[in-house]
Short mmCIF file of N, CA and C in Angstrom, two decimals:
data_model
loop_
_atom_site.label_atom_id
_atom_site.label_comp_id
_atom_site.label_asym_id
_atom_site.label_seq_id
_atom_site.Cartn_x
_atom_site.Cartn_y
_atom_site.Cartn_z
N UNK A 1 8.99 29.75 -10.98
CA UNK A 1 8.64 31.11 -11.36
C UNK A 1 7.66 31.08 -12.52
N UNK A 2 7.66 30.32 -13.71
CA UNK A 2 7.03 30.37 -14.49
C UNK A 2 5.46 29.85 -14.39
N UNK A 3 5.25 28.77 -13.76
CA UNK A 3 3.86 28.35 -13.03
C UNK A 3 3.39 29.18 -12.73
N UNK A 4 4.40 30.34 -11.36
CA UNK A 4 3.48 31.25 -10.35
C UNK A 4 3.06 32.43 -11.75
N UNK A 5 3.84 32.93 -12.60
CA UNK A 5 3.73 33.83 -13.17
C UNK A 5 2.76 33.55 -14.52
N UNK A 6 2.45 32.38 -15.14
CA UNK A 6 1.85 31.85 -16.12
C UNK A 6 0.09 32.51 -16.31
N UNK A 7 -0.35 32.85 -15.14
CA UNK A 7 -1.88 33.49 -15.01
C UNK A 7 -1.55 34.57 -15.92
N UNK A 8 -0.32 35.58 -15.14
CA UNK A 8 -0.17 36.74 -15.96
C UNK A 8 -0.07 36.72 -17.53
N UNK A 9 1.11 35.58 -17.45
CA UNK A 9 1.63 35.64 -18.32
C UNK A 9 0.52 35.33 -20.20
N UNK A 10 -0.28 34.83 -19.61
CA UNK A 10 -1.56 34.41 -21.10
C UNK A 10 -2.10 36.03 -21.51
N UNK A 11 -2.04 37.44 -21.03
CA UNK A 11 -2.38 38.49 -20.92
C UNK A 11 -1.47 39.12 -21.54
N UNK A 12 0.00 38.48 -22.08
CA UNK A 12 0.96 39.74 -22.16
C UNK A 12 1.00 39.84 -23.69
N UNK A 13 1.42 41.00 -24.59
CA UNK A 13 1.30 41.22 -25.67
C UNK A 13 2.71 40.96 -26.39
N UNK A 14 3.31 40.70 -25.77
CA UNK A 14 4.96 40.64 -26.38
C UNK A 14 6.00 39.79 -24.77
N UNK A 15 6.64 39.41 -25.18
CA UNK A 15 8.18 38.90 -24.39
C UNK A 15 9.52 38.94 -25.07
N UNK A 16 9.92 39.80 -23.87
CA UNK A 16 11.65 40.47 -24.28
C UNK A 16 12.38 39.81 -23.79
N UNK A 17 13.27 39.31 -23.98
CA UNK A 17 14.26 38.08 -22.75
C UNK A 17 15.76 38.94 -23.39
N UNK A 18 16.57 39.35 -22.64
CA UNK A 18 17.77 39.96 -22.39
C UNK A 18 18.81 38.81 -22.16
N UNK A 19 19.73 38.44 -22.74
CA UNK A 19 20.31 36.85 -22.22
C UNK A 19 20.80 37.63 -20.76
N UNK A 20 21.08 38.76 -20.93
CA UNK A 20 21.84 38.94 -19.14
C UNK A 20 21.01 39.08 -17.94
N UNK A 21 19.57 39.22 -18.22
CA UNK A 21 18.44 39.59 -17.38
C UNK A 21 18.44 38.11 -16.40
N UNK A 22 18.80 37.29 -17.19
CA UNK A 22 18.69 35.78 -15.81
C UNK A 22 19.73 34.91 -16.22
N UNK A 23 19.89 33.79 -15.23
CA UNK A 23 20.92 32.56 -15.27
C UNK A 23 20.63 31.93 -16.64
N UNK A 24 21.50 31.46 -17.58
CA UNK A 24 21.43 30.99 -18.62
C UNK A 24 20.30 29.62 -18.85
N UNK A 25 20.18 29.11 -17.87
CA UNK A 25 19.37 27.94 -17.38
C UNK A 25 17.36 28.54 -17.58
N UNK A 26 17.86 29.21 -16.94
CA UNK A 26 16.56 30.01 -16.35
C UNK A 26 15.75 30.93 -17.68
N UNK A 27 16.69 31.65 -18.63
CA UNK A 27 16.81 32.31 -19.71
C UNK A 27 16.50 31.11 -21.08
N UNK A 28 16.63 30.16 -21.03
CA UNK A 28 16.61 28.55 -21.93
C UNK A 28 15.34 28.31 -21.69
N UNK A 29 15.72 27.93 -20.41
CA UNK A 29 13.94 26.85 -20.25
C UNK A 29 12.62 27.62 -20.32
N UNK A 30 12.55 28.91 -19.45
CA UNK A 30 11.44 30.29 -19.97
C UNK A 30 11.33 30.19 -20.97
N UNK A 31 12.13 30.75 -21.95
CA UNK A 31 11.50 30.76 -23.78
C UNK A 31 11.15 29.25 -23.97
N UNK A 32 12.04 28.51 -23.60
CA UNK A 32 10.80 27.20 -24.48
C UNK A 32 9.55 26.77 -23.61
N UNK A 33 9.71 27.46 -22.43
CA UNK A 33 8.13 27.05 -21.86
C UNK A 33 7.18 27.85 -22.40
N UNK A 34 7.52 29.27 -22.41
CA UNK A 34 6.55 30.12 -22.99
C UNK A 34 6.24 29.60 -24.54
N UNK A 35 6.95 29.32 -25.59
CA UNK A 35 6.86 29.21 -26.73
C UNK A 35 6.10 27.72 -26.91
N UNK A 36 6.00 27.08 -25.78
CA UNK A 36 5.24 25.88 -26.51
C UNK A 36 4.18 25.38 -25.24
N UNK A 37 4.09 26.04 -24.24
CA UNK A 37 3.32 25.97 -23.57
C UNK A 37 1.98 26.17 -24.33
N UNK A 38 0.58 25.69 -24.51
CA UNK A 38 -0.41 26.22 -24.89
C UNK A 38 -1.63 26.95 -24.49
N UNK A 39 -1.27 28.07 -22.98
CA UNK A 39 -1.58 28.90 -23.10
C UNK A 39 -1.04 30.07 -22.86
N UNK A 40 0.24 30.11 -24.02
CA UNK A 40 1.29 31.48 -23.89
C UNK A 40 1.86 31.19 -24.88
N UNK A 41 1.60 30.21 -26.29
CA UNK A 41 2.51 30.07 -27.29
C UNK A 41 1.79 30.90 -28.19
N UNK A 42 0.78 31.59 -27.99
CA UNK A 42 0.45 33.03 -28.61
C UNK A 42 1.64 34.18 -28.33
N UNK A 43 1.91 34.00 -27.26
CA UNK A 43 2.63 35.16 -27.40
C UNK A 43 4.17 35.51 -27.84
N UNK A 44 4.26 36.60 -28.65
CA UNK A 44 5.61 36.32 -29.52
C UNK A 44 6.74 36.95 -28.71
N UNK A 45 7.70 36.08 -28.97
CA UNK A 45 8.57 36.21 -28.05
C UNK A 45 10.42 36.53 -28.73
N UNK A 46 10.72 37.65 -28.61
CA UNK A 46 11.87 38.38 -29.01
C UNK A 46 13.11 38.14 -28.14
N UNK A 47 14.55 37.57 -28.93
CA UNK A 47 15.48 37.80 -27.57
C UNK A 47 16.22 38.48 -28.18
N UNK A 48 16.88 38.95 -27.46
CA UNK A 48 18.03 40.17 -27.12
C UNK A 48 19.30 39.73 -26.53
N UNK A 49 20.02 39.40 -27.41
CA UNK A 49 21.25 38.86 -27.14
C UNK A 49 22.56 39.47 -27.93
N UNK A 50 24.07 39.26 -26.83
CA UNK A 50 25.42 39.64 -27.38
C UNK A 50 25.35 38.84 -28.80
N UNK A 51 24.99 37.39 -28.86
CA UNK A 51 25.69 36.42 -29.64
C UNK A 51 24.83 36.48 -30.82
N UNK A 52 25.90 36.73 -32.14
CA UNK A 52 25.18 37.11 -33.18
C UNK A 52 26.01 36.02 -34.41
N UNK A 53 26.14 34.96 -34.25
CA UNK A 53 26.64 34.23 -35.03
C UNK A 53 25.22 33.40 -35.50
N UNK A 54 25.04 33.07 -36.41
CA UNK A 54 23.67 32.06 -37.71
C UNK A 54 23.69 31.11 -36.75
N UNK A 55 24.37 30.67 -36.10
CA UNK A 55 23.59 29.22 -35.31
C UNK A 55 23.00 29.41 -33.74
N UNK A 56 23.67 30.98 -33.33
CA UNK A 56 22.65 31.67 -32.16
C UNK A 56 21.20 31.79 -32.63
N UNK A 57 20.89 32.16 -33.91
CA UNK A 57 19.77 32.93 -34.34
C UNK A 57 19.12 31.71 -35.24
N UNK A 58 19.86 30.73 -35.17
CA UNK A 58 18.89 29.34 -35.65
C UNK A 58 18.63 28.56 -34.27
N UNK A 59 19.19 28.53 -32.96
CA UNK A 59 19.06 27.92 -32.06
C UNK A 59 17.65 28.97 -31.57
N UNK A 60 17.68 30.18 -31.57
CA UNK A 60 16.54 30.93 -31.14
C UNK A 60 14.88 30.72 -32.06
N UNK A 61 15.03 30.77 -33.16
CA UNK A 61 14.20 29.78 -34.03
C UNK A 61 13.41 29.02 -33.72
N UNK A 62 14.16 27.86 -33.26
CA UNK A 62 13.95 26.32 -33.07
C UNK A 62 13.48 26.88 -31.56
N UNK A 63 13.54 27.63 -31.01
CA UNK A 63 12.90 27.44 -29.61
C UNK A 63 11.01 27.98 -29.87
N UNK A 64 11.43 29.20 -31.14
CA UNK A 64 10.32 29.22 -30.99
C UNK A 64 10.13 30.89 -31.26
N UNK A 65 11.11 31.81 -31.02
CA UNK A 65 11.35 33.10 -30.71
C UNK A 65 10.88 33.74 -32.04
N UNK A 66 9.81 34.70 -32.04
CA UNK A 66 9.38 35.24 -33.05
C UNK A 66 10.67 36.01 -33.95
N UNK A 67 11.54 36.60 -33.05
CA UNK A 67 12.52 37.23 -33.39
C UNK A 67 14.08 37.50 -32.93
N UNK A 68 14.89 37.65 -33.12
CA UNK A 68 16.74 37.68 -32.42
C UNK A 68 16.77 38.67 -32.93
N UNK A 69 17.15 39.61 -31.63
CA UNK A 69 17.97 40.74 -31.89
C UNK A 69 19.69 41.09 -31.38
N UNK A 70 20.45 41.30 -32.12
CA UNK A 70 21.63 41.61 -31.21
C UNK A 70 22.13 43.00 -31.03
N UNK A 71 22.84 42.96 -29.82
CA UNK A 71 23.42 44.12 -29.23
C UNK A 71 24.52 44.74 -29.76
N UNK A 72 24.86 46.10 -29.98
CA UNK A 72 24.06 46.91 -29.06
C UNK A 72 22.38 46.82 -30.28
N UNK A 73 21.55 46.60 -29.59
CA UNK A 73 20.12 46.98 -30.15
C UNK A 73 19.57 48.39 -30.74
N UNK A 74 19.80 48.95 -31.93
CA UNK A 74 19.01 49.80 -32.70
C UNK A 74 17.86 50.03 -32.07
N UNK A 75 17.79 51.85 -31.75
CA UNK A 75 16.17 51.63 -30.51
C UNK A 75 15.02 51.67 -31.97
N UNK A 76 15.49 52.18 -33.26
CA UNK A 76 14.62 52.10 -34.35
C UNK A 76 13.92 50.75 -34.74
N UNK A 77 15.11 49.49 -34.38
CA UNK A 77 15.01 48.23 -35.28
C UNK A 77 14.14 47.72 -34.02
N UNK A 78 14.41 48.02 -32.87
CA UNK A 78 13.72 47.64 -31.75
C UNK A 78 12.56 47.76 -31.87
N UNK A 79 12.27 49.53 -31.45
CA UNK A 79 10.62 49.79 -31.81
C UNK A 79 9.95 49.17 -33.36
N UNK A 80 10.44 49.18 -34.00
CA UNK A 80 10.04 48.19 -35.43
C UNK A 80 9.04 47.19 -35.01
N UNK A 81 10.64 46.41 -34.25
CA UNK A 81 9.82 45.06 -34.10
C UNK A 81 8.63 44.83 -33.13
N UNK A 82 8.58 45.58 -31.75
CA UNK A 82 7.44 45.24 -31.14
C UNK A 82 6.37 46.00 -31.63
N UNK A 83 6.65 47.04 -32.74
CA UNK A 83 4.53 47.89 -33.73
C UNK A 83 5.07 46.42 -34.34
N UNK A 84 5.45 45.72 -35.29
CA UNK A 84 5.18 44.75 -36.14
C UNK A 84 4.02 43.45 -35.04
N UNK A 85 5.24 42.91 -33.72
CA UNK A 85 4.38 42.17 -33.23
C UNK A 85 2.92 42.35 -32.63
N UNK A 86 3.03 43.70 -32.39
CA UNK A 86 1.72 44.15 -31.46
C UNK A 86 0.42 44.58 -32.83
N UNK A 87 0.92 44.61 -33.58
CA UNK A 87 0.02 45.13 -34.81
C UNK A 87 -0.29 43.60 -35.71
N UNK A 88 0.09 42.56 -35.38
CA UNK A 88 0.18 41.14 -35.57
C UNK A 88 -1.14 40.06 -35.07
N UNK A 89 -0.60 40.59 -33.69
CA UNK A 89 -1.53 40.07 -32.31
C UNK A 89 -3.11 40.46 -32.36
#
């Protein structure tokens, strides 16, 4: 999926990853392809996850993720963050 989608993907202004939106596998390896791939490690990449313990949000870090958000998601802290990234870019 990420190969076929990678054309698009150098075009996009932001990435949202939902941990429930895909298989945990699938949800892992995406962010670190996008985040260190070099032509998509421009783009900043936000997850959205239940798990809100310091070593969720240091494991998201280390992948690369501009930002961790946890649920339920603030639609204020939300919209925040993508004017911050898009006003970044």
């Amino acid at each position: 999926i990420y190969n076929e989608s990678k054309f698009y993907m150098k075009e996009a202004l932001l990435m949202i990853f939902d941990e429930k939106s895909s298989p945990a596998a699938i949800y892992h390896s995406s962010i670190i392809q996008i985040t260190r791939d070099e032509d998509t490690k421009h783009i900043p990449v936000v997850i959205v996850s239940t798990k809100d313990q310091a070593t969720d949000r240091v494991w998201g870090k280390r992948q690369g993720a501009a930002d961790y958000l946890t649920k339920p998601v603030d639609e204020k802290q939300l919209i925040d963050v993508i004017k911050q990234h898009l006003n970044a870019g």
